[in-house]
Structures are given as structure tokens and as C-alpha cells.
Amino acid sequence: MFCHKFYYVIVIKVGVAPIVEKMVEFRLRWFGHVWRRPVEAPVRRVDQMEGTTRARGRGRPRKTIGETIEKDMAINALSKDMIYDRPLWRRLIHVADFT
């Protein structure tokens, strides 16, 4: 079984940032890259497509990438207007290591 206390002891001793914080950084970096693209770009058109018309299964619906990004931005007090200033965006989303 994985022990969270042991994980954080290793993270501090090795001097790296926790994996969850790094995942948030990578998601926000990817989102900034995609959002700065023109609206006509294929990656942006996919974002604007409607959901599938297939019936969902039973149970709680899966969280979408859009919901995850919105939550990450709310936790870090970021807005979509900040994305266009690349140096500021990179500074705000960067997770520093402990070293």
C-alpha cells in the first residue's frame, strides 16, 4: 500500500515538487498553448464541438478536461485574459522545486 507520508518525505529529501502540483502546471501550460491558437485551428475547433449524442451510462458523469482546467484556474486565481501575456502566464503557473 502506498503511504502519503512516505511520499512527501521522499519529495522533500529529493527536492522536487509534488506530482499533483506538476500535473496542474502541465495542464495549464497545455491549455495556454491551445487557447493562444487561432479559433480556426483544428485544436480549437475540437474544443468548440458539441458533445456526442450517445446516451450516457449510469452513475456519476466523468469530469471533462474543461471542468478540470476551470477548477485549476479557480484554485490558482487565474483568468483567461492572462493567457495572452506569455511571460506572465508562465510565471504564474510555474511550480518551483524545493531545492
Coordinates of C-alpha atoms in Angstrom, one line a residue:
M1 CA 0.0 0.0 0.0
F2 CA 1.2 3.5 -0.8
C3 CA 1.9 5.8 2.1
H4 CA 1.4 9.5 1.6
K5 CA 3.7 10.4 4.5
F6 CA 6.5 8.4 3.0
Y7 CA 5.9 10.0 -0.4
Y8 CA 6.2 13.5 1.0
V9 CA 9.3 12.7 2.9
I10 CA 10.9 11.5 -0.3
V11 CA 9.6 14.6 -2.2
I12 CA 11.2 16.9 0.3
K13 CA 14.5 14.9 0.5
V14 CA 14.9 14.7 -3.2
G15 CA 13.9 18.3 -3.6
V16 CA 11.2 18.1 -6.3
A17 CA 7.6 19.5 -6.4
P18 CA 4.7 17.1 -5.6
I19 CA 3.4 15.3 -8.7
V20 CA -0.1 16.7 -8.3
E21 CA 1.1 20.3 -8.5
K22 CA 3.3 19.4 -11.5
M23 CA 0.2 17.9 -13.2
V24 CA -1.7 21.1 -12.7
E25 CA 1.2 23.1 -14.1
F26 CA 1.4 20.9 -17.2
R27 CA -2.4 21.0 -17.8
L28 CA -2.4 24.8 -17.5
R29 CA 0.6 25.1 -19.8
W30 CA -1.1 23.0 -22.4
F31 CA -4.3 25.0 -22.0
G32 CA -2.4 28.3 -22.5
H33 CA -0.8 26.9 -25.6
V34 CA -4.1 25.7 -27.1
W35 CA -6.0 28.9 -26.1
R36 CA -3.5 31.2 -27.8
R37 CA -4.0 29.4 -31.1
P38 CA -6.4 31.0 -33.7
V39 CA -10.0 29.9 -33.4
E40 CA -9.8 28.3 -36.9
A41 CA -7.0 26.0 -35.7
P42 CA -8.1 22.3 -35.6
V43 CA -7.3 22.0 -31.9
R44 CA -9.6 24.9 -31.1
R45 CA -12.4 23.7 -33.3
V46 CA -12.4 20.4 -31.5
D47 CA -12.9 22.3 -28.2
Q48 CA -16.0 24.0 -29.6
M49 CA -17.7 20.9 -30.9
E50 CA -20.9 19.6 -29.4
G51 CA -20.8 16.6 -27.2
T52 CA -21.8 13.2 -28.5
T53 CA -25.4 12.4 -28.9
R54 CA -25.0 8.9 -27.5
A55 CA -26.8 8.1 -24.2
R56 CA -24.6 8.2 -21.1
G57 CA -24.2 5.3 -18.9
R58 CA -25.5 5.1 -15.3
G59 CA -23.7 6.7 -12.4
R60 CA -21.8 9.9 -12.0
P61 CA -20.6 11.5 -15.3
R62 CA -16.9 11.7 -15.8
K63 CA -15.2 15.0 -15.3
T64 CA -14.2 16.7 -18.6
I65 CA -10.9 18.4 -19.3
G66 CA -12.7 21.7 -19.4
E67 CA -14.1 21.3 -15.9
T68 CA -10.6 20.3 -14.6
I69 CA -9.0 23.3 -16.3
E70 CA -11.6 25.7 -14.8
K71 CA -11.1 24.2 -11.4
D72 CA -7.3 24.5 -11.7
M73 CA -7.6 28.1 -12.8
A74 CA -10.0 29.0 -10.0
I75 CA -7.7 27.5 -7.4
N76 CA -4.7 29.4 -8.7
A77 CA -6.8 32.7 -9.2
L78 CA -6.1 32.8 -12.9
S79 CA -8.3 34.2 -15.7
K80 CA -8.3 33.5 -19.5
D81 CA -7.2 37.1 -20.1
M82 CA -3.8 36.3 -18.5
I83 CA -3.1 33.6 -21.1
Y84 CA -2.2 36.1 -23.8
D85 CA 0.7 37.5 -21.8
R86 CA 3.1 34.5 -22.1
P87 CA 5.8 35.6 -19.7
L88 CA 3.2 36.4 -17.0
W89 CA 1.3 33.1 -17.7
R90 CA 4.5 31.1 -17.4
R91 CA 5.5 32.8 -14.2
L92 CA 2.0 32.3 -12.6
I93 CA 1.7 28.6 -13.5
H94 CA 5.2 27.5 -12.7
V95 CA 5.6 25.2 -9.7
A96 CA 9.1 25.5 -8.2
D97 CA 11.0 22.6 -6.8
F98 CA 12.1 22.6 -3.2
T99 CA 15.8 22.9 -4.0

